[in-house]
Tab-separated table of C-alpha atoms in Angstrom:
chain	number	residue	atom	x	y	z
C	1	MET	CA	-48.440	-14.340	-13.929
C	2	ARG	CA	-49.980	-11.373	-15.726
C	3	ASN	CA	-48.689	-9.450	-18.658
C	4	ALA	CA	-46.716	-6.160	-18.213
C	5	ARG	CA	-49.469	-3.779	-19.146
C	6	SER	CA	-51.984	-5.238	-16.748
C	7	ILE	CA	-49.419	-5.228	-13.963
C	8	MET	CA	-48.510	-1.585	-14.536
C	9	LEU	CA	-52.218	-0.556	-14.700
C	10	PHE	CA	-53.189	-2.439	-11.602
C	11	TYR	CA	-50.328	-1.286	-9.349
C	12	GLY	CA	-50.166	2.197	-10.813
C	13	ILE	CA	-53.841	2.923	-10.346
C	14	LEU	CA	-54.029	1.139	-7.050
C	15	SER	CA	-51.177	3.161	-5.499
C	16	GLY	CA	-52.606	6.410	-6.975
C	17	ILE	CA	-56.045	5.718	-5.476
C	18	ILE	CA	-54.546	4.923	-2.084
C	19	SER	CA	-52.443	8.045	-2.193
C	20	ILE	CA	-55.546	10.090	-3.031
C	21	GLY	CA	-57.331	8.426	-0.083
C	22	LEU	CA	-54.497	9.460	2.223
C	23	THR	CA	-54.515	13.062	0.877
C	24	LEU	CA	-58.393	13.216	1.473
C	25	LEU	CA	-57.876	11.759	4.937
C	26	GLN	CA	-55.350	14.504	5.668
C	27	TYR	CA	-57.838	17.091	4.375
C	28	PHE	CA	-60.785	15.804	6.400
C	29	THR	CA	-58.722	15.559	9.596
C	30	ASN	CA	-56.963	18.825	8.942
C	31	SER	CA	-53.626	17.338	9.675
C	32	TYR	CA	-51.398	20.058	8.147
C	33	ASN	CA	-49.539	20.799	11.486
C	34	GLY	CA	-46.301	18.958	10.736
C	35	SER	CA	-46.608	16.686	13.794
C	36	PRO	CA	-44.518	13.520	13.647
C	37	LEU	CA	-47.560	11.369	13.229
C	38	SER	CA	-48.910	13.339	10.336
C	39	VAL	CA	-45.476	13.354	8.731
C	40	ILE	CA	-45.336	9.561	8.971
C	41	LEU	CA	-48.848	8.900	7.951
C	42	PHE	CA	-48.985	11.448	5.042
C	43	GLY	CA	-45.371	11.676	4.099
C	44	VAL	CA	-43.636	8.415	4.564
C	45	ILE	CA	-46.438	5.928	3.930
C	46	PRO	CA	-47.054	7.156	0.352
C	47	ILE	CA	-43.408	6.695	-0.379
C	48	PHE	CA	-43.486	3.127	1.075
C	49	LEU	CA	-46.640	2.561	-0.993
C	50	LEU	CA	-44.873	3.436	-4.197
C	51	VAL	CA	-41.880	1.279	-3.334
C	52	PHE	CA	-44.180	-1.602	-2.445
C	53	SER	CA	-46.159	-1.213	-5.692
C	54	VAL	CA	-43.007	-1.107	-7.867
C	55	PHE	CA	-41.450	-4.146	-6.152
C	56	MET	CA	-44.663	-6.164	-6.341
C	57	GLY	CA	-45.111	-5.246	-10.049
C	58	ILE	CA	-41.565	-6.277	-10.853
C	59	TYR	CA	-41.918	-9.481	-8.819
C	60	GLN	CA	-45.108	-10.468	-10.666
C	61	SER	CA	-43.646	-9.892	-14.172
C	62	LYS	CA	-43.361	-12.909	-16.449
C	63	ASN	CA	-40.297	-11.711	-18.157
C	64	ARG	CA	-37.372	-11.282	-15.884
C	65	SER	CA	-35.143	-9.289	-18.195
C	66	PHE	CA	-33.682	-6.163	-16.662
C	67	ARG	CA	-35.212	-4.009	-19.417
C	68	GLN	CA	-38.749	-5.461	-18.796
C	69	MET	CA	-38.476	-5.058	-15.004
C	70	MET	CA	-37.449	-1.356	-15.537
C	71	LYS	CA	-40.314	-0.872	-17.892
C	72	ILE	CA	-42.831	-2.186	-15.396
C	73	GLY	CA	-41.352	-0.162	-12.540
C	74	LEU	CA	-41.363	3.075	-14.514
C	75	GLY	CA	-44.839	2.318	-15.851
C	76	ILE	CA	-46.216	2.011	-12.388
C	77	SER	CA	-44.416	5.132	-11.287
C	78	ILE	CA	-45.660	7.111	-14.245
C	79	LEU	CA	-49.197	6.101	-13.695
C	80	PHE	CA	-48.895	6.978	-9.949
C	81	ALA	CA	-47.292	10.277	-10.780
C	82	ILE	CA	-49.974	11.373	-13.291
C	83	ILE	CA	-52.903	10.221	-11.160
C	84	THR	CA	-51.617	12.004	-8.038
C	85	GLY	CA	-50.571	15.054	-10.052
C	86	ILE	CA	-54.007	15.517	-11.587
C	87	PHE	CA	-55.621	14.999	-8.167
C	88	TRP	CA	-53.237	17.604	-6.653
C	89	ILE	CA	-54.299	20.202	-9.214
C	90	PHE	CA	-57.910	19.409	-8.516
C	91	MET	CA	-57.223	19.658	-4.768
C	92	ILE	CA	-55.462	23.040	-4.913
C	93	LYS	CA	-57.804	24.562	-7.405
C	94	TYR	CA	-61.256	23.422	-6.261
C	95	ILE	CA	-61.257	21.475	-2.960
C	96	TYR	CA	-58.825	23.462	-0.783
C	97	PRO	CA	-57.463	26.536	-2.560
C	98	GLU	CA	-55.831	27.854	0.606
C	99	LEU	CA	-53.762	24.710	1.011
C	100	LEU	CA	-50.605	26.089	-0.585
C	101	ASP	CA	-50.760	29.209	1.491
C	102	ILE	CA	-50.983	27.074	4.682
C	103	LEU	CA	-48.164	24.826	3.544
C	104	ASN	CA	-45.931	27.681	2.642
C	105	GLN	CA	-46.619	29.306	6.053
C	106	ILE	CA	-45.709	26.071	7.820
C	107	GLN	CA	-42.502	25.872	5.876
C	108	LEU	CA	-41.539	29.453	6.570
C	109	GLU	CA	-42.168	29.053	10.235
C	110	ALA	CA	-40.185	25.869	10.466
C	111	PHE	CA	-37.327	27.458	8.497
C	112	SER	CA	-37.183	30.528	10.678
C	113	LYS	CA	-37.511	28.434	13.824
C	114	ASN	CA	-34.511	26.269	12.654
C	115	ASN	CA	-32.440	29.271	11.477
C	116	PRO	CA	-33.027	31.991	14.078
C	117	ASP	CA	-30.259	34.207	12.633
C	118	ILE	CA	-31.892	34.486	9.187
C	119	SER	CA	-32.558	38.047	8.086
C	120	ILE	CA	-36.074	39.396	7.356
C	121	GLN	CA	-34.954	40.027	3.763
C	122	GLU	CA	-34.100	36.449	3.231
C	123	LEU	CA	-37.466	35.360	4.617
C	124	GLU	CA	-39.220	37.811	2.252
C	125	ASN	CA	-37.204	36.426	-0.714
C	126	MET	CA	-38.258	32.880	0.229
C	127	LYS	CA	-41.949	34.087	0.518
C	128	VAL	CA	-41.706	35.686	-2.942
C	129	SER	CA	-40.282	32.497	-4.405
C	130	MET	CA	-43.012	30.356	-2.848
C	131	GLU	CA	-45.722	32.747	-4.228
C	132	GLU	CA	-44.303	32.381	-7.746
C	133	ASN	CA	-44.429	28.650	-7.515
C	134	LYS	CA	-48.061	28.484	-6.455
C	135	SER	CA	-49.287	28.033	-10.110
C	136	ALA	CA	-51.280	24.726	-10.494
C	137	TRP	CA	-49.097	23.796	-13.508
C	138	VAL	CA	-45.910	24.414	-11.618
C	139	GLN	CA	-47.216	22.199	-8.851
C	140	PHE	CA	-48.348	19.525	-11.310
C	141	ASN	CA	-44.988	19.456	-13.152
C	142	SER	CA	-42.885	19.403	-9.978
C	143	SER	CA	-45.115	16.661	-8.414
C	144	VAL	CA	-44.917	14.487	-11.557
C	145	MET	CA	-41.225	14.922	-12.053
C	146	ARG	CA	-40.415	14.216	-8.438
C	147	ASN	CA	-42.548	11.030	-8.509
C	148	ILE	CA	-41.104	9.847	-11.804
C	149	LEU	CA	-37.522	10.492	-10.687
C	150	PHE	CA	-38.133	8.620	-7.435
C	151	GLY	CA	-39.870	5.856	-9.393
C	152	LEU	CA	-36.834	5.525	-11.680
C	153	ILE	CA	-34.602	5.174	-8.715
C	154	ILE	CA	-36.954	2.537	-7.119
C	155	SER	CA	-37.299	0.786	-10.429
C	156	LEU	CA	-33.527	0.638	-10.851
C	157	LEU	CA	-33.029	-0.694	-7.351
C	158	GLY	CA	-35.835	-3.215	-7.676
C	159	SER	CA	-34.822	-4.515	-11.060
C	160	SER	CA	-31.198	-4.878	-9.827
C	161	PHE	CA	-32.336	-6.634	-6.712
C	162	PHE	CA	-34.534	-9.144	-8.616
C	163	LYS	CA	-31.823	-9.646	-11.263
C	164	ILE	CA	-29.266	-10.476	-8.565
C	165	ILE	CA	-31.731	-12.893	-6.838
C	166	GLN	CA	-32.525	-14.504	-10.230
C	167	ARG	CA	-28.878	-15.307	-10.855
C	168	LYS	CA	-28.579	-17.312	-7.576
């Protein structure tokens, strides 16, 4: 059994590095088409990776108090969020600056395809809104906040699960 800090560092950094690897794989294979395989590989697997990391970190903790398990889960999530957020800024600023334009175009096409009765004005409003949110810091903040919120939920569920198992 390791202490809480080393568990958080190990699983937070490991999950961040694997997520960066998946992002680079997506970039090198140019898999931004929204196909079911790319959605699973680059959308669902990183979520399962974070869930697995948080659960493994909580499982390996010495102290099985609810507070300690929540602390470990949130620590892993925060490290994951910061590592992937910093890489995301690096990605959209230096590696692939056109990425947000491509992703926004894919979203607009999918939305107009799913809602054929949408007006051109509404599509233009969506496009303007997407352009306003292309700033690197807006992207960083939204990425970090989403991952931390998701990590909070995972930590809460994982801590509750292990607390219930511990009582039996």
